[in-house]
Tab-separated table of C-alpha atoms in Angstrom:
chain	number	residue	atom	x	y	z
A	277	MET	CA	-15.687	103.623	7.372
A	278	THR	CA	-16.187	102.991	11.066
A	279	VAL	CA	-12.981	103.062	13.193
A	280	ARG	CA	-13.479	99.954	15.964
A	281	GLN	CA	-10.555	100.521	18.181
A	282	ALA	CA	-8.497	103.533	19.791
A	283	MET	CA	-4.967	104.182	21.330
A	284	VAL	CA	-5.164	106.770	23.992
A	285	LEU	CA	-2.021	108.253	25.282
A	286	ALA	CA	-2.496	109.080	28.948
A	287	ALA	CA	0.892	108.426	30.765
A	288	GLY	CA	2.276	111.755	31.057
A	289	LEU	CA	3.535	113.370	34.160
A	290	GLY	CA	1.770	116.650	33.746
A	291	THR	CA	4.546	118.735	35.195
A	292	ARG	CA	3.038	122.091	34.340
A	293	MET	CA	-0.242	121.382	36.054
A	294	ARG	CA	1.503	121.151	39.349
A	295	PRO	CA	0.765	121.320	42.234
A	296	ILE	CA	-2.478	119.609	41.012
A	297	THR	CA	-0.595	116.719	39.541
A	298	ASP	CA	1.231	116.096	42.804
A	299	THR	CA	-1.661	114.176	43.699
A	300	ILE	CA	-3.789	113.136	40.837
A	301	PRO	CA	-2.838	112.336	37.347
A	302	LYS	CA	-3.518	115.150	34.786
A	303	PRO	CA	-6.125	112.972	32.837
A	304	LEU	CA	-8.183	113.168	35.864
A	305	VAL	CA	-8.166	116.724	36.494
A	306	LYS	CA	-11.926	117.708	36.039
A	307	ILE	CA	-12.903	120.784	33.655
A	308	GLY	CA	-16.525	121.763	33.782
A	309	GLY	CA	-16.908	118.867	36.302
A	310	LYS	CA	-15.839	116.081	34.042
A	311	PRO	CA	-12.340	114.477	33.894
A	312	MET	CA	-10.388	115.522	31.238
A	313	ILE	CA	-10.083	111.852	29.770
A	314	ASP	CA	-13.938	111.363	29.717
A	315	TYR	CA	-14.332	114.116	27.130
A	316	THR	CA	-12.032	111.850	25.011
A	317	LEU	CA	-13.416	108.414	25.880
A	318	ASP	CA	-16.822	110.030	25.143
A	319	SER	CA	-15.888	110.998	21.914
A	320	LEU	CA	-14.736	107.144	20.915
A	321	VAL	CA	-17.853	105.785	22.016
A	322	GLU	CA	-19.803	108.020	20.141
A	323	ALA	CA	-17.667	107.617	17.008
A	324	GLY	CA	-18.396	103.637	16.959
A	325	VAL	CA	-15.056	102.516	18.979
A	326	GLU	CA	-15.389	99.592	20.813
A	327	GLN	CA	-12.168	98.785	22.200
A	328	ALA	CA	-9.335	101.277	23.550
A	329	ALA	CA	-5.706	100.723	24.567
A	330	ILE	CA	-4.691	103.385	27.316
A	331	ASN	CA	-1.329	103.890	28.874
A	332	VAL	CA	-0.615	104.718	32.302
A	333	HIS	CA	2.644	105.771	34.467
A	334	HIS	CA	1.713	108.598	36.743
A	335	PHE	CA	-0.639	107.646	39.250
A	336	ALA	CA	-1.434	104.593	37.435
A	337	ASP	CA	-3.391	102.907	40.325
A	338	GLN	CA	-5.788	105.888	39.974
A	339	MET	CA	-6.092	105.902	36.300
A	340	GLU	CA	-6.442	102.160	36.471
A	341	ALA	CA	-9.622	102.486	39.093
A	342	HIS	CA	-11.046	105.119	36.820
A	343	LEU	CA	-10.802	103.194	33.714
A	344	GLN	CA	-12.152	100.090	35.331
A	345	ASN	CA	-15.366	102.265	36.012
A	346	TYR	CA	-15.772	103.561	32.683
A	347	ARG	CA	-18.830	102.206	30.715
A	348	GLY	CA	-18.938	101.728	26.865
A	349	LEU	CA	-15.327	100.632	26.003
A	350	ASP	CA	-13.456	97.566	26.230
A	351	ILE	CA	-10.503	99.053	28.011
A	352	LEU	CA	-7.062	97.390	27.729
A	353	VAL	CA	-4.491	98.997	30.115
A	354	SER	CA	-0.779	99.482	28.351
A	355	ASP	CA	1.324	99.598	31.516
A	356	GLU	CA	4.778	101.931	31.540
A	357	ARG	CA	4.888	102.078	35.480
A	358	ASP	CA	8.383	100.798	34.886
A	359	ALA	CA	9.480	103.531	32.172
A	360	LEU	CA	8.252	106.090	30.023
A	361	MET	CA	7.959	105.768	26.790
A	362	ASN	CA	7.156	109.325	25.388
A	363	SER	CA	4.266	109.544	22.615
A	364	GLY	CA	6.063	107.343	19.893
A	365	GLY	CA	7.327	104.583	22.431
A	366	GLY	CA	3.670	104.479	23.995
A	367	LEU	CA	1.875	104.388	21.026
A	368	ALA	CA	4.076	101.595	19.631
A	369	LYS	CA	3.677	99.481	22.976
A	370	GLY	CA	0.038	100.019	22.967
A	371	LEU	CA	-0.829	98.951	19.559
A	372	LYS	CA	0.295	95.416	20.321
A	373	LEU	CA	-2.401	95.195	22.330
A	374	LEU	CA	-5.127	96.070	19.452
A	375	ASP	CA	-5.248	94.231	16.306
A	376	ARG	CA	-4.240	95.374	12.422
A	377	GLU	CA	-7.251	97.504	11.807
A	378	PRO	CA	-7.338	101.144	11.522
A	379	VAL	CA	-7.124	102.791	14.542
A	380	PHE	CA	-8.016	106.431	16.615
A	381	VAL	CA	-4.820	107.769	18.250
A	382	MET	CA	-6.075	110.239	20.800
A	383	ASN	CA	-4.390	112.421	23.856
A	384	ALA	CA	-6.419	112.130	27.269
A	385	ASP	CA	-5.768	115.878	27.873
A	386	LEU	CA	-7.025	117.473	24.678
A	387	PHE	CA	-10.723	117.674	23.716
A	388	TRP	CA	-13.257	119.824	21.569
A	389	ILE	CA	-16.534	121.124	22.320
A	390	GLY	CA	-19.812	122.703	20.195
A	391	GLU	CA	-19.616	120.330	17.579
A	392	PRO	CA	-22.790	120.557	15.146
A	393	ALA	CA	-25.493	118.417	16.147
A	394	ASP	CA	-27.046	118.041	12.577
A	395	ARG	CA	-23.466	116.622	11.136
A	396	PRO	CA	-21.370	113.719	11.625
A	397	SER	CA	-18.704	113.799	14.615
A	398	ASN	CA	-15.325	115.272	14.190
A	399	LEU	CA	-13.959	111.589	15.026
A	400	ARG	CA	-16.724	110.041	12.358
A	401	ARG	CA	-15.619	112.526	9.603
A	402	LEU	CA	-11.786	111.724	10.088
A	403	ALA	CA	-12.373	108.158	9.884
A	404	GLY	CA	-14.194	108.504	6.719
A	405	PHE	CA	-11.662	110.921	5.177
A	406	PHE	CA	-8.581	108.299	6.016
A	407	ASP	CA	-7.657	106.424	2.961
A	408	ALA	CA	-4.709	103.808	3.750
A	409	GLU	CA	-3.798	103.621	0.105
A	410	HIS	CA	-2.754	107.452	0.147
A	411	MET	CA	-2.152	107.867	3.754
A	412	ASP	CA	0.222	106.892	6.382
A	413	MET	CA	-1.958	109.219	8.746
A	414	ALA	CA	-4.962	111.390	8.840
A	415	LEU	CA	-4.508	114.201	11.594
A	416	LEU	CA	-7.468	116.430	12.757
A	417	CYS	CA	-6.593	119.800	12.925
A	418	VAL	CA	-7.896	123.114	13.831
A	419	ARG	CA	-7.498	126.691	13.382
A	420	ILE	CA	-5.573	128.631	16.011
A	421	GLU	CA	-8.785	131.207	16.614
A	422	ASP	CA	-11.177	128.335	17.446
A	423	THR	CA	-8.712	127.178	20.320
A	424	THR	CA	-8.541	128.054	23.885
A	425	GLY	CA	-5.336	127.434	26.073
A	426	HIS	CA	-3.182	126.911	23.048
A	427	ASN	CA	0.576	128.198	22.959
A	428	GLY	CA	0.043	130.216	19.864
A	429	LYS	CA	2.064	128.200	17.603
A	430	ASN	CA	1.004	126.508	14.486
A	431	ASP	CA	2.094	123.353	13.648
A	432	PHE	CA	1.363	122.268	9.913
A	433	SER	CA	0.014	124.053	6.621
A	434	LEU	CA	-2.680	122.625	4.983
A	435	ALA	CA	-2.788	122.105	1.281
A	436	SER	CA	-6.030	122.611	-0.957
A	437	ASP	CA	-5.547	118.401	-1.449
A	438	GLY	CA	-5.387	117.713	2.320
A	439	ARG	CA	-1.934	117.234	2.657
A	440	LEU	CA	0.114	118.449	5.429
A	441	THR	CA	3.674	120.063	5.737
A	442	ARG	CA	5.542	121.883	8.481
A	443	TYR	CA	4.274	125.285	9.170
A	444	ARG	CA	7.849	126.297	9.580
A	445	ASP	CA	8.229	124.993	5.742
A	446	ASP	CA	5.248	126.756	4.465
A	447	PRO	CA	3.135	129.146	6.392
A	448	SER	CA	0.794	129.497	3.700
A	449	ASN	CA	-2.218	127.984	5.462
A	450	PRO	CA	-1.318	127.424	9.053
A	451	VAL	CA	-3.512	124.783	11.231
A	452	VAL	CA	-2.853	123.389	14.738
A	453	TYR	CA	-3.181	119.430	15.336
A	454	ALA	CA	-5.812	118.847	17.121
A	455	GLY	CA	-4.537	115.564	19.104
A	456	ALA	CA	-6.492	112.828	17.100
A	457	ILE	CA	-5.523	110.895	14.392
A	458	VAL	CA	-6.437	107.579	12.442
A	459	MET	CA	-3.674	105.460	11.090
A	460	SER	CA	-3.075	102.094	10.239
A	461	PRO	CA	-1.252	100.243	13.002
A	462	THR	CA	1.421	98.414	10.414
A	463	LEU	CA	2.929	102.051	10.219
A	464	LEU	CA	4.616	101.549	13.385
A	465	ASP	CA	5.863	98.138	12.752
A	466	ASP	CA	9.555	99.527	12.250
A	467	ALA	CA	9.398	101.551	15.468
A	468	PRO	CA	12.361	101.437	18.270
A	469	GLN	CA	11.713	99.441	21.227
A	470	ASP	CA	12.551	102.375	23.665
A	471	ALA	CA	11.331	105.966	24.233
A	472	PHE	CA	10.755	108.145	21.146
A	473	ASN	CA	8.734	111.072	20.178
A	474	LEU	CA	5.597	110.582	17.193
A	475	ASN	CA	6.883	113.557	15.651
A	476	ILE	CA	9.844	111.080	13.894
A	477	TYR	CA	6.792	109.575	12.094
A	478	PHE	CA	4.839	112.850	11.255
A	479	ASP	CA	8.106	113.800	9.365
A	480	LYS	CA	8.340	110.413	7.671
A	481	ALA	CA	5.119	110.897	6.266
A	482	ILE	CA	5.493	114.369	5.199
A	483	ALA	CA	8.662	113.188	3.035
A	484	ARG	CA	6.558	110.571	1.434
A	485	GLY	CA	3.815	113.031	0.869
A	486	ARG	CA	1.421	110.937	2.868
A	487	LEU	CA	0.623	113.149	5.823
A	488	PHE	CA	-2.900	114.430	5.538
A	489	GLY	CA	-4.979	116.383	7.732
A	490	MET	CA	-8.894	117.530	7.897
A	491	MET	CA	-10.263	120.307	9.669
A	492	MET	CA	-12.439	119.792	12.718
A	493	GLU	CA	-15.798	121.631	13.633
A	494	GLY	CA	-16.293	122.920	17.005
A	495	HIS	CA	-13.628	124.730	19.643
A	496	TRP	CA	-10.803	123.130	20.910
A	497	LEU	CA	-9.114	123.061	24.440
A	498	THR	CA	-5.920	122.360	25.931
A	499	VAL	CA	-5.303	122.551	29.682
A	500	GLY	CA	-1.643	122.901	30.607
A	501	THR	CA	-1.413	124.911	33.450
A	502	PRO	CA	-3.531	125.548	36.886
A	503	ASP	CA	-4.501	128.804	35.767
A	504	ALA	CA	-5.492	127.669	32.380
A	505	ILE	CA	-8.556	125.477	34.135
A	506	ASP	CA	-10.807	129.122	34.506
A	507	ASP	CA	-10.337	129.686	30.932
A	508	ALA	CA	-11.339	126.268	29.613
A	509	GLU	CA	-14.266	126.253	32.164
A	510	GLU	CA	-15.437	129.637	31.029
A	511	THR	CA	-15.299	128.757	27.514
A	512	ILE	CA	-17.168	125.512	27.933
A	513	ARG	CA	-20.007	127.540	29.815
A	514	ARG	CA	-20.081	129.835	26.697
A	515	PHE	CA	-20.984	127.140	24.625
A	516	ARG	CA	-23.386	125.578	26.553
A	517	THR	CA	-25.001	128.809	26.992
A	518	PHE	CA	-25.499	129.126	23.470
A	519	ALA	CA	-25.787	125.197	22.603
């Protein structure tokens, strides 16, 4: 299956990245010479996505200007200038701009490098893994040893059949959520109208036995503070050297 649409969560304040984010939104901070959000957008284009909704709030004008110049996607802006909606509320609002087919959900400040060139990309594999009959959501996951900049905490435990449970409830096979989801937009039809955290729907899916995960290939990066930029760029240089 090819997923043709996406929602990218890009409206956060980036408070831990200050003072850089006092003048620029976090998704536009350059890592390895490239704005963070472009790593996400490029991976969506490679996976066959044609249209993406992207929410904006912090320095929204800068975000819109950048997105207008991005080539390869039909981009729809979900405007949160008036009020931040948190991850769940922002997703629910943005999904209203898209159709009812399966959708990628991505974070604008999480990305990966070093995917094997001789295999389908992580997003293509995640799209093929998703089974709407048995899954509410399919999450891309990563081992903690394959991350840079992470806080060292595991999120879920991955069962042999792909089901996910909270790590705190079952520490048997720990994984980190890598910031990419495939889901049906109908899952959020009952969502609140105000701000809420997407974790609510992770827990609902776990309770139904319908939250699944798939391991990514390559190396995952998160850049939360100015000090983390050097580590991320060194990791990128290392992977480029051995590519």
